[in-house]
CSV table of C-alpha atoms in Angstrom, one decimal:
chain,number,residue,atom,x,y,z
T,1,MET,CA,-31.0,26.0,0.6
T,2,SER,CA,-28.4,27.9,2.5
T,3,PHE,CA,-25.1,27.2,4.1
T,4,ASP,CA,-25.7,27.2,7.8
T,5,LEU,CA,-22.6,28.1,9.7
T,6,SER,CA,-24.1,27.6,13.2
T,7,LEU,CA,-25.0,24.1,12.3
T,8,ILE,CA,-21.3,23.4,11.5
T,9,THR,CA,-20.1,24.7,14.9
T,10,GLU,CA,-22.9,22.7,16.5
T,11,SER,CA,-22.3,19.4,14.7
T,12,ILE,CA,-18.5,19.3,14.8
T,13,PRO,CA,-18.3,18.6,18.6
T,14,LYS,CA,-21.1,16.0,18.2
T,15,MET,CA,-19.2,14.2,15.5
T,16,LEU,CA,-15.9,14.4,17.4
T,17,ALA,CA,-17.6,12.5,20.2
T,18,GLY,CA,-17.3,9.5,17.9
T,19,ILE,CA,-13.6,9.9,17.2
T,20,GLY,CA,-12.9,7.6,20.1
T,21,ILE,CA,-14.7,4.7,18.4
T,22,THR,CA,-13.0,5.6,15.1
T,23,PHE,CA,-9.6,5.5,16.9
T,24,GLN,CA,-10.4,2.3,18.8
T,25,LEU,CA,-11.5,0.6,15.6
T,26,MET,CA,-8.4,1.8,13.8
T,27,PHE,CA,-5.8,0.9,16.3
T,28,LEU,CA,-7.2,-2.4,17.4
T,29,SER,CA,-7.6,-3.6,13.8
T,30,ALA,CA,-4.2,-2.2,12.9
T,31,VAL,CA,-2.4,-4.1,15.7
T,32,LEU,CA,-4.4,-7.3,15.2
T,33,GLY,CA,-4.2,-7.0,11.5
T,34,LEU,CA,-0.4,-6.6,11.6
T,35,ILE,CA,-0.1,-9.8,13.8
T,36,LEU,CA,-2.3,-11.6,11.3
T,37,ALA,CA,-0.3,-10.3,8.4
T,38,VAL,CA,3.0,-11.5,9.9
T,39,ILE,CA,1.5,-14.9,10.5
T,40,LEU,CA,0.1,-15.1,6.9
T,41,LEU,CA,3.5,-13.9,5.6
T,42,LEU,CA,5.4,-16.6,7.6
T,43,MET,CA,2.9,-19.2,6.3
T,44,ARG,CA,3.5,-18.1,2.7
T,45,ILE,CA,7.3,-18.1,2.8
T,46,SER,CA,7.4,-21.3,4.9
T,47,GLY,CA,7.7,-23.4,1.7
T,48,LYS,CA,5.2,-25.9,3.0
T,49,TRP,CA,2.1,-26.2,0.8
T,50,TYR,CA,-0.2,-27.0,3.7
T,51,LEU,CA,0.8,-23.6,5.3
T,52,SER,CA,1.1,-21.5,2.2
T,53,TRP,CA,-2.1,-22.5,0.6
T,54,PRO,CA,-4.5,-21.4,3.3
T,55,ALA,CA,-2.7,-18.1,3.6
T,56,GLN,CA,-3.0,-17.6,-0.1
T,57,VAL,CA,-6.7,-18.4,-0.1
T,58,HIS,CA,-7.3,-16.0,2.8
T,59,ILE,CA,-5.5,-13.2,0.9
T,60,TYR,CA,-7.3,-14.0,-2.3
T,61,ILE,CA,-10.7,-13.9,-0.7
T,62,PHE,CA,-10.3,-10.9,1.5
T,63,ARG,CA,-8.6,-8.8,-1.3
T,64,GLY,CA,-11.1,-9.9,-3.9
T,65,THR,CA,-14.3,-8.9,-2.1
T,66,PRO,CA,-15.6,-5.5,-0.9
T,67,ILE,CA,-15.0,-4.8,2.8
T,68,LEU,CA,-18.6,-3.9,3.1
T,69,VAL,CA,-19.6,-7.5,2.1
T,70,GLN,CA,-17.2,-8.9,4.7
T,71,ILE,CA,-18.6,-6.7,7.4
T,72,PHE,CA,-22.1,-7.8,6.6
T,73,ILE,CA,-21.3,-11.5,6.3
T,74,ILE,CA,-19.7,-11.3,9.8
T,75,TYR,CA,-22.3,-9.1,11.5
T,76,TYR,CA,-25.6,-10.2,9.8
T,77,GLY,CA,-24.5,-13.5,8.3
T,78,LEU,CA,-22.8,-15.5,11.1
T,79,PRO,CA,-25.7,-15.4,13.6
T,80,GLN,CA,-27.6,-17.5,11.1
T,81,PHE,CA,-25.9,-20.5,12.6
T,82,GLU,CA,-26.9,-22.0,15.9
T,83,PHE,CA,-23.3,-23.2,16.8
T,84,ILE,CA,-22.0,-19.7,16.5
T,85,ARG,CA,-24.6,-18.3,18.8
T,86,ASP,CA,-23.7,-21.0,21.3
T,87,SER,CA,-19.9,-20.6,20.9
T,88,VAL,CA,-17.6,-18.7,23.2
T,89,PHE,CA,-17.1,-16.1,20.6
T,90,TRP,CA,-20.7,-15.0,20.7
T,91,PRO,CA,-20.2,-12.1,23.2
T,92,ILE,CA,-17.8,-10.6,20.6
T,93,LEU,CA,-19.8,-11.4,17.5
T,94,ARG,CA,-23.0,-10.2,19.0
T,95,GLU,CA,-21.7,-6.6,19.2
T,96,PRO,CA,-21.3,-4.5,16.1
T,97,PHE,CA,-18.0,-3.2,17.5
T,98,GLY,CA,-16.5,-6.7,17.7
T,99,CYS,CA,-17.7,-7.6,14.3
T,100,ALA,CA,-16.3,-4.4,12.8
T,101,VAL,CA,-12.9,-5.1,14.4
T,102,LEU,CA,-12.9,-8.7,13.2
T,103,ALA,CA,-13.8,-7.7,9.6
T,104,LEU,CA,-11.3,-4.9,9.5
T,105,THR,CA,-8.6,-7.1,11.0
T,106,LEU,CA,-9.1,-9.9,8.5
T,107,ASN,CA,-9.2,-7.5,5.6
T,108,THR,CA,-6.2,-5.4,6.5
T,109,GLY,CA,-4.3,-8.5,7.5
T,110,ALA,CA,-4.6,-9.8,3.9
T,111,TYR,CA,-3.5,-6.5,2.4
T,112,VAL,CA,-0.6,-5.9,4.8
T,113,SER,CA,0.7,-9.4,4.4
T,114,GLU,CA,1.1,-8.8,0.7
T,115,ILE,CA,2.9,-5.5,1.4
T,116,LEU,CA,5.3,-7.3,3.9
T,117,ARG,CA,5.9,-10.0,1.3
T,118,GLY,CA,6.9,-7.3,-1.2
T,119,GLY,CA,9.4,-6.0,1.5
T,120,VAL,CA,10.8,-9.4,2.1
T,121,LEU,CA,11.2,-10.1,-1.6
T,122,GLY,CA,12.9,-6.8,-2.0
T,123,VAL,CA,15.8,-7.6,0.4
T,124,ASP,CA,19.0,-7.7,-1.6
T,125,ARG,CA,20.4,-11.2,-2.1
T,126,GLY,CA,23.9,-10.0,-1.5
T,127,VAL,CA,23.0,-9.1,2.1
T,128,LEU,CA,21.7,-12.6,2.8
T,129,GLU,CA,24.8,-14.1,1.2
T,130,ALA,CA,26.9,-12.0,3.4
T,131,GLY,CA,24.9,-13.3,6.3
T,132,SER,CA,25.5,-16.9,5.3
T,133,ALA,CA,29.2,-16.1,4.8
T,134,LEU,CA,29.3,-14.8,8.4
T,135,GLY,CA,27.8,-18.1,9.5
T,136,LEU,CA,24.3,-16.9,10.5
T,137,SER,CA,21.6,-19.5,10.7
T,138,ALA,CA,18.4,-19.1,8.6
T,139,ARG,CA,16.5,-17.9,11.6
T,140,GLN,CA,19.2,-15.4,12.5
T,141,LYS,CA,19.3,-14.1,9.0
T,142,PHE,CA,15.6,-13.6,9.1
T,143,ILE,CA,15.6,-11.7,12.4
T,144,TYR,CA,18.7,-9.6,12.0
T,145,LEU,CA,18.9,-9.0,8.2
T,146,THR,CA,15.5,-9.6,6.5
T,147,THR,CA,13.2,-8.1,9.1
T,148,PRO,CA,14.8,-4.6,9.5
T,149,ILE,CA,15.4,-4.2,5.7
T,150,ALA,CA,12.0,-5.5,4.8
T,151,THR,CA,10.3,-3.2,7.4
T,152,ARG,CA,12.0,-0.2,5.8
T,153,LEU,CA,11.0,-1.2,2.3
T,154,ALA,CA,7.4,-2.0,3.2
T,155,LEU,CA,6.8,1.1,5.3
T,156,PRO,CA,5.7,3.6,2.5
T,157,ALA,CA,3.1,1.1,1.2
T,158,TYR,CA,2.1,0.3,4.8
T,159,SER,CA,1.3,3.9,5.5
T,160,ASN,CA,-1.1,3.9,2.5
T,161,ASP,CA,-2.8,0.9,3.8
T,162,PHE,CA,-3.1,2.4,7.3
T,163,ILE,CA,-4.9,5.4,5.7
T,164,SER,CA,-7.2,3.0,3.8
T,165,LEU,CA,-7.9,1.3,7.2
T,166,MET,CA,-8.7,4.6,8.8
T,167,LYS,CA,-11.1,5.4,6.0
T,168,ALA,CA,-12.6,1.9,6.1
T,169,THR,CA,-13.6,2.4,9.8
T,170,SER,CA,-16.3,4.7,8.5
T,171,LEU,CA,-18.1,1.6,7.1
T,172,ALA,CA,-18.8,0.5,10.7
T,173,SER,CA,-21.6,3.1,10.6
T,174,THR,CA,-23.5,0.7,8.3
T,175,ILE,CA,-23.8,-1.9,11.1
T,176,THR,CA,-25.3,0.7,13.6
T,177,LEU,CA,-22.0,1.7,15.2
T,178,LEU,CA,-21.9,5.4,16.1
T,179,ASP,CA,-18.5,6.3,15.0
T,180,MET,CA,-17.9,9.8,13.4
T,181,THR,CA,-19.6,8.8,10.2
T,182,GLY,CA,-22.5,7.2,12.0
T,183,ILE,CA,-23.1,10.3,14.1
T,184,ALA,CA,-22.9,12.5,10.9
T,185,ARG,CA,-25.5,10.3,9.2
T,186,THR,CA,-27.8,10.7,12.2
T,187,ILE,CA,-27.4,14.5,12.2
T,188,VAL,CA,-28.1,14.6,8.4
T,189,ALA,CA,-31.2,12.4,8.8
T,190,GLN,CA,-32.5,14.9,11.4
T,191,THR,CA,-31.5,18.2,9.8
T,192,PHE,CA,-31.2,17.3,6.1
T,193,ALA,CA,-28.2,19.5,5.7
T,194,PRO,CA,-25.7,17.2,4.0
T,195,TYR,CA,-23.3,19.8,2.8
T,196,GLU,CA,-22.5,21.4,6.2
T,197,VAL,CA,-22.2,18.1,8.1
T,198,PHE,CA,-20.5,15.9,5.5
T,199,ILE,CA,-18.0,18.5,4.4
T,200,SER,CA,-17.0,19.3,8.0
T,201,LEU,CA,-16.6,15.5,8.6
T,202,ALA,CA,-14.6,15.2,5.4
T,203,ILE,CA,-12.2,17.9,6.7
T,204,ILE,CA,-11.8,16.0,10.0
T,205,TYR,CA,-10.9,12.8,8.1
T,206,MET,CA,-8.5,14.8,5.9
T,207,ILE,CA,-6.7,16.1,9.0
T,208,LEU,CA,-6.4,12.6,10.3
T,209,THR,CA,-5.0,11.4,7.0
T,210,TRP,CA,-2.5,14.3,7.1
T,211,ILE,CA,-1.4,13.4,10.7
T,212,ILE,CA,-1.0,9.7,9.7
T,213,GLN,CA,1.1,10.7,6.6
T,214,LYS,CA,3.3,13.0,8.7
T,215,SER,CA,3.8,10.4,11.4
T,216,PHE,CA,4.8,7.7,9.0
T,217,GLY,CA,7.1,10.2,7.2
T,218,ARG,CA,8.8,10.6,10.6
T,219,ILE,CA,9.2,6.9,11.2
T,220,GLU,CA,10.4,6.4,7.6
T,221,LYS,CA,13.1,9.0,8.2
T,222,TYR,CA,14.1,7.4,11.4
T,223,LEU,CA,14.4,3.9,9.9
T,224,SER,CA,16.5,5.1,7.0
T,225,ARG,CA,18.8,7.1,9.1
T,226,TYR,CA,21.7,4.9,8.0
T,227,VAL,CA,20.6,4.8,4.4
T,228,ASN,CA,20.3,8.4,3.5
T,229,PRO,CA,22.8,10.4,5.5
C,1,MET,CA,-28.1,-23.2,-0.6
C,2,ASP,CA,-31.7,-24.1,-1.5
C,3,ALA,CA,-32.9,-20.7,-0.4
C,4,VAL,CA,-31.0,-19.1,-3.2
C,5,THR,CA,-32.9,-21.0,-5.9
C,6,GLY,CA,-35.6,-18.4,-6.6
C,7,TRP,CA,-33.1,-15.5,-6.5
C,8,TRP,CA,-30.6,-16.3,-9.2
C,9,ASP,CA,-32.2,-14.0,-11.8
C,10,ASP,CA,-32.3,-11.1,-9.4
C,11,TYR,CA,-28.6,-11.7,-8.6
C,12,PHE,CA,-27.9,-11.9,-12.3
C,13,TRP,CA,-29.6,-8.5,-13.0
C,14,GLY,CA,-27.8,-7.1,-9.9
C,15,SER,CA,-24.5,-8.2,-11.4
C,16,MET,CA,-25.4,-6.5,-14.7
C,17,ILE,CA,-25.9,-3.3,-12.7
C,18,VAL,CA,-22.5,-3.8,-11.1
C,19,LEU,CA,-21.0,-4.2,-14.5
C,20,GLN,CA,-22.8,-1.1,-15.9
C,21,VAL,CA,-21.6,1.0,-13.0
C,22,PHE,CA,-18.1,-0.4,-13.4
C,23,PHE,CA,-17.8,0.4,-17.1
C,24,PHE,CA,-19.1,3.9,-16.8
C,25,SER,CA,-17.1,4.7,-13.8
C,26,LEU,CA,-14.0,3.2,-15.5
C,27,LEU,CA,-14.5,5.6,-18.4
C,28,LEU,CA,-14.9,8.6,-16.1
C,29,MET,CA,-12.0,7.4,-13.9
C,30,VAL,CA,-9.6,7.3,-16.9
C,31,LEU,CA,-10.9,10.7,-17.9
C,32,PHE,CA,-10.5,12.3,-14.5
C,33,GLY,CA,-7.1,10.6,-14.1
C,34,LEU,CA,-5.8,11.9,-17.4
C,35,ILE,CA,-7.1,15.4,-16.8
C,36,GLY,CA,-5.6,15.4,-13.3
C,37,ALA,CA,-2.3,14.2,-14.6
C,38,ALA,CA,-2.2,16.7,-17.4
C,39,ALA,CA,-3.0,19.5,-15.0
C,40,LYS,CA,-0.2,18.3,-12.6
C,41,LEU,CA,2.3,18.2,-15.4
C,42,SER,CA,1.3,21.5,-17.0
C,43,ASP,CA,3.2,24.7,-16.4
C,44,ASN,CA,0.0,26.4,-15.2
C,45,ARG,CA,0.3,27.1,-11.5
C,46,LEU,CA,-3.5,27.3,-11.0
C,47,ALA,CA,-4.1,24.0,-12.7
C,48,GLN,CA,-1.4,22.3,-10.6
C,49,LYS,CA,-3.0,23.7,-7.4
C,50,ILE,CA,-6.5,22.5,-8.4
C,51,ALA,CA,-5.2,19.0,-9.3
C,52,GLY,CA,-3.3,18.9,-6.1
C,53,ALA,CA,-6.4,19.8,-4.1
C,54,TYR,CA,-8.4,17.2,-6.0
C,55,THR,CA,-6.0,14.4,-5.1
C,56,VAL,CA,-5.7,15.5,-1.4
C,57,ILE,CA,-9.4,15.7,-0.9
C,58,PHE,CA,-10.5,12.5,-2.6
C,59,ARG,CA,-7.6,10.4,-1.2
C,60,GLY,CA,-8.1,11.7,2.3
C,61,THR,CA,-11.9,11.2,2.7
C,62,PRO,CA,-13.7,7.9,3.2
C,63,GLU,CA,-15.4,6.6,0.1
C,64,ILE,CA,-18.8,6.3,1.7
C,65,LEU,CA,-18.7,9.9,2.7
C,66,VAL,CA,-18.0,11.1,-0.8
C,67,ILE,CA,-20.9,9.0,-2.1
C,68,LEU,CA,-23.3,10.3,0.6
C,69,LEU,CA,-22.2,13.9,0.1
C,70,LEU,CA,-22.6,13.7,-3.7
C,71,TYR,CA,-26.0,11.9,-3.5
C,72,PHE,CA,-27.7,13.9,-0.8
C,73,GLY,CA,-25.9,17.2,-1.8
C,74,SER,CA,-27.0,17.0,-5.4
C,75,ALA,CA,-30.5,16.0,-4.3
C,76,ILE,CA,-30.9,19.0,-2.0
C,77,THR,CA,-29.5,21.4,-4.6
C,78,LEU,CA,-31.7,20.0,-7.3
C,79,THR,CA,-34.8,20.2,-5.1
C,80,ALA,CA,-34.0,23.8,-4.2
C,81,ILE,CA,-33.6,24.8,-7.8
C,82,ALA,CA,-36.8,23.0,-8.8
C,83,GLN,CA,-38.7,24.6,-6.0
C,84,MET,CA,-37.9,28.0,-7.4
C,85,PHE,CA,-40.0,27.1,-10.4
C,86,ASP,CA,-42.6,24.9,-8.8
C,87,PRO,CA,-43.1,25.2,-5.0
C,88,ASP,CA,-45.1,21.9,-5.0
C,89,ILE,CA,-42.1,19.7,-5.7
C,90,LYS,CA,-41.1,17.8,-2.6
C,91,PHE,CA,-37.9,16.0,-3.6
C,92,ILE,CA,-35.8,15.4,-6.7
C,93,ASP,CA,-32.6,13.4,-6.7
C,94,VAL,CA,-29.9,12.4,-9.2
C,95,PRO,CA,-30.5,8.6,-9.7
C,96,PRO,CA,-28.3,6.7,-7.1
C,97,MET,CA,-26.6,4.9,-10.0
C,98,TRP,CA,-25.3,8.1,-11.5
C,99,ALA,CA,-24.5,9.8,-8.3
C,100,GLY,CA,-22.6,6.7,-7.2
C,101,THR,CA,-20.9,6.2,-10.6
C,102,ILE,CA,-19.5,9.7,-10.5
C,103,ALA,CA,-18.6,9.5,-6.9
C,104,ILE,CA,-16.4,6.3,-7.2
C,105,ALA,CA,-15.0,7.6,-10.5
C,106,LEU,CA,-13.9,10.8,-8.7
C,107,ILE,CA,-12.4,8.8,-5.8
C,108,VAL,CA,-10.4,6.3,-7.9
C,109,GLY,CA,-9.6,9.0,-10.5
C,110,SER,CA,-7.6,10.8,-7.8
C,111,TYR,CA,-5.4,7.7,-7.4
C,112,ALA,CA,-5.2,7.3,-11.2
C,113,THR,CA,-4.0,10.9,-11.5
C,114,GLU,CA,-0.8,10.0,-9.6
C,115,THR,CA,-0.5,6.8,-11.6
C,116,PHE,CA,-0.7,8.5,-15.0
C,117,ARG,CA,1.5,11.3,-13.8
C,118,GLY,CA,4.2,8.9,-12.7
C,119,ALA,CA,3.9,6.9,-16.0
C,120,PHE,CA,4.2,9.9,-18.2
C,121,LEU,CA,7.3,11.0,-16.2
C,122,GLY,CA,8.6,7.4,-16.5
C,123,VAL,CA,8.9,7.6,-20.3
C,124,LYS,CA,12.6,7.6,-21.0
C,125,PRO,CA,13.9,11.0,-22.3
C,126,GLY,CA,16.2,9.0,-24.7
C,127,SER,CA,13.1,7.5,-26.5
C,128,ILE,CA,11.7,11.0,-27.0
C,129,GLU,CA,15.1,12.4,-28.2
C,130,ALA,CA,15.3,9.4,-30.6
C,131,ALA,CA,11.8,10.2,-32.0
C,132,ARG,CA,12.9,13.9,-32.4
C,133,ALA,CA,16.0,12.8,-34.2
C,134,LEU,CA,13.9,10.7,-36.6
C,135,GLY,CA,11.9,13.8,-37.4
C,136,MET,CA,8.6,12.8,-35.7
C,137,SER,CA,6.2,15.6,-34.9
C,138,ASN,CA,5.0,16.3,-31.3
C,139,LEU,CA,1.7,14.4,-32.1
C,140,GLN,CA,3.6,11.5,-33.6
C,141,THR,CA,5.9,11.3,-30.6
C,142,PHE,CA,2.9,11.3,-28.3
C,143,ILE,CA,1.0,8.6,-30.2
C,144,TYR,CA,3.9,6.3,-31.2
C,145,ILE,CA,6.4,6.8,-28.3
C,146,ARG,CA,4.8,8.2,-25.2
C,147,ILE,CA,1.5,6.3,-25.1
C,148,PRO,CA,3.0,2.8,-25.8
C,149,GLU,CA,5.7,3.4,-23.1
C,150,MET,CA,3.4,4.9,-20.5
C,151,TRP,CA,0.6,2.3,-20.6
C,152,ARG,CA,3.0,-0.4,-19.8
C,153,LEU,CA,4.3,1.5,-16.8
C,154,ALA,CA,0.7,2.4,-15.7
C,155,LEU,CA,-0.8,-1.1,-16.1
C,156,PRO,CA,0.0,-2.8,-12.8
C,157,PRO,CA,-1.3,0.1,-10.6
C,158,PHE,CA,-4.2,0.6,-13.0
C,159,GLY,CA,-5.2,-3.0,-12.5
C,160,ASN,CA,-5.5,-2.2,-8.8
C,161,HIS,CA,-7.6,0.9,-9.5
C,162,MET,CA,-10.0,-1.3,-11.5
C,163,LEU,CA,-10.3,-3.6,-8.5
C,164,SER,CA,-11.0,-0.7,-6.3
C,165,LEU,CA,-13.8,0.4,-8.7
C,166,ILE,CA,-15.5,-2.9,-8.8
C,167,LYS,CA,-15.3,-3.2,-5.0
C,168,ASP,CA,-16.5,0.3,-4.4
C,169,THR,CA,-19.7,-0.4,-6.4
C,170,ALA,CA,-20.9,-2.3,-3.3
C,171,LEU,CA,-20.9,1.0,-1.4
C,172,ILE,CA,-23.4,2.5,-3.8
C,173,SER,CA,-26.0,0.1,-2.4
C,174,ILE,CA,-26.0,2.4,0.7
C,175,ILE,CA,-27.8,5.1,-1.2
C,176,GLY,CA,-30.2,2.6,-2.7
C,177,LEU,CA,-28.7,1.2,-5.9
C,178,ASN,CA,-30.4,-2.1,-6.6
C,179,GLU,CA,-27.2,-4.1,-7.3
C,180,THR,CA,-26.3,-7.5,-5.8
C,181,PHE,CA,-26.0,-6.2,-2.3
C,182,PHE,CA,-29.4,-4.8,-2.4
C,183,VAL,CA,-30.8,-8.0,-3.9
C,184,ALA,CA,-29.3,-9.9,-0.9
C,185,LYS,CA,-31.1,-7.6,1.5
C,186,GLN,CA,-34.4,-8.3,-0.1
C,187,ALA,CA,-33.7,-12.0,-0.3
C,188,ILE,CA,-32.9,-12.0,3.4
C,189,GLY,CA,-36.2,-10.4,4.1
C,190,THR,CA,-38.1,-13.4,2.7
C,191,THR,CA,-35.7,-16.3,3.4
C,192,GLY,CA,-34.1,-15.3,6.7
C,193,GLU,CA,-30.7,-16.7,5.6
C,194,PRO,CA,-28.3,-13.7,5.7
C,195,PHE,CA,-25.1,-15.8,5.6
C,196,THR,CA,-26.1,-17.6,2.4
C,197,MET,CA,-27.2,-14.5,0.7
C,198,TYR,CA,-24.2,-12.4,1.5
C,199,ILE,CA,-21.9,-15.2,0.6
C,200,VAL,CA,-23.4,-15.3,-2.9
C,201,VAL,CA,-22.7,-11.5,-3.1
C,202,GLY,CA,-19.1,-12.2,-2.0
C,203,CYS,CA,-18.7,-14.9,-4.7
C,204,ILE,CA,-20.0,-12.6,-7.4
C,205,TYR,CA,-17.5,-9.9,-6.5
C,206,LEU,CA,-14.7,-12.5,-6.2
C,207,ALA,CA,-15.5,-13.6,-9.7
C,208,PHE,CA,-15.4,-10.1,-11.0
C,209,SER,CA,-12.1,-9.3,-9.3
C,210,THR,CA,-10.6,-12.6,-10.6
C,211,ILE,CA,-11.6,-11.7,-14.2
C,212,ILE,CA,-10.1,-8.3,-13.8
C,213,THR,CA,-6.9,-9.6,-12.3
C,214,LEU,CA,-6.5,-12.3,-15.1
C,215,SER,CA,-7.1,-9.7,-17.9
C,216,VAL,CA,-4.6,-7.3,-16.4
C,217,MET,CA,-2.1,-10.2,-16.2
C,218,GLY,CA,-2.8,-11.0,-19.9
C,219,MET,CA,-2.4,-7.4,-20.9
C,220,GLU,CA,0.9,-7.2,-19.0
C,221,LYS,CA,2.1,-10.2,-20.9
C,222,PHE,CA,1.0,-8.7,-24.1
C,223,GLY,CA,2.8,-5.4,-23.2
C,224,ALA,CA,6.0,-7.2,-22.4
C,225,ARG,CA,6.2,-9.2,-25.7
C,226,THR,CA,8.4,-6.5,-27.3
C,227,GLY,CA,9.9,-5.1,-24.1
C,228,GLU,CA,13.6,-5.1,-23.3
C,229,GLY,CA,14.2,-8.6,-22.1
C,230,ALA,CA,12.5,-9.7,-18.8
C,231,ARG,CA,10.9,-6.6,-17.5
């Protein structure tokens, strides 16, 4: 056993070839997941049981089971049914990429919706009372008061979830997708040099984590520019 | 659901393995978290640096990568060592269960480090001064004042760490641990009903996380019984 430096310099460019897929998975699921999270949030705070219950069930299921199980149910499980193979969604569900995006979206949507709810609940009541005193309607209060303040409150937790999402994209390698982790696993299977390959990949992921943290730090600073002078 | 009939006992034993991994990794996770927190709060610069590196590394790397690295890394190291004594040996590995248990404990332990550190810092200085004024020793202050105050602060995030642990056990099936996920794969091989089999796995994990959530809620209630009003 030895530490092979040339293998590292060889395998890093190979693994970076998969960073495109990692980014696509990450950004697509982040955007779709955020949309889903807002919908789930609105359903939960609507005050109507037939809207809030389904949202709560979704959140309960997707936060209570491992993401790996969700990916496998969608990729390997759904094709068991004839009507899914005949449906219009089949072109998406047939591809591992589509399944990975779907699973990551449903999963991150559940988590982010809870984070956003924390932000909404954290909005000071005095602000909303002031809004009522100024004659704002419920919708105006939500758009002009709750949304900006809740966004600011939820952002630190959201950045953590974004990092979890980035790390979760590596699970796409379990359904034959060749993202960075998938490529690394192929290289290790050929060379049987886990240290060199996996440690280099871990460093790439750590750099990504660091970049995400810094970027969210910037956004946080920008959003609280009136709060912390 | 008929297809599941013959597989209930396999799922049951798979669940027992999930539980076993959960309990051992929980113990290790608390241990790693406490050591990490102690190192971060100590005056020793080197200990602080090491604990800092530990949290950065394990919070910034995907879980699956840590598991793969630990399992294949330890296998290749062990094999190399064994071959020094007996060149005929082809392959030795740490059992996937233990490699996986240690891996997920290390990962979640890095999160627990921050939780415990925050909780220890959250103990009110006034309480400690009061204990000193009553003539308590350092050890007594630690046992009667610091611990009871910190576990209440640490409990809600600690509940989330336990949920992460139970869900991360599913990842250990990737290196060949025969837990529920692995059972499902075998069952699919004979029945050809992947959806049904994986849904059973999902339900098992959902049951485990529900139990954990409810027990944490119960403990929070227990912790708040003597708290200052509605906390």
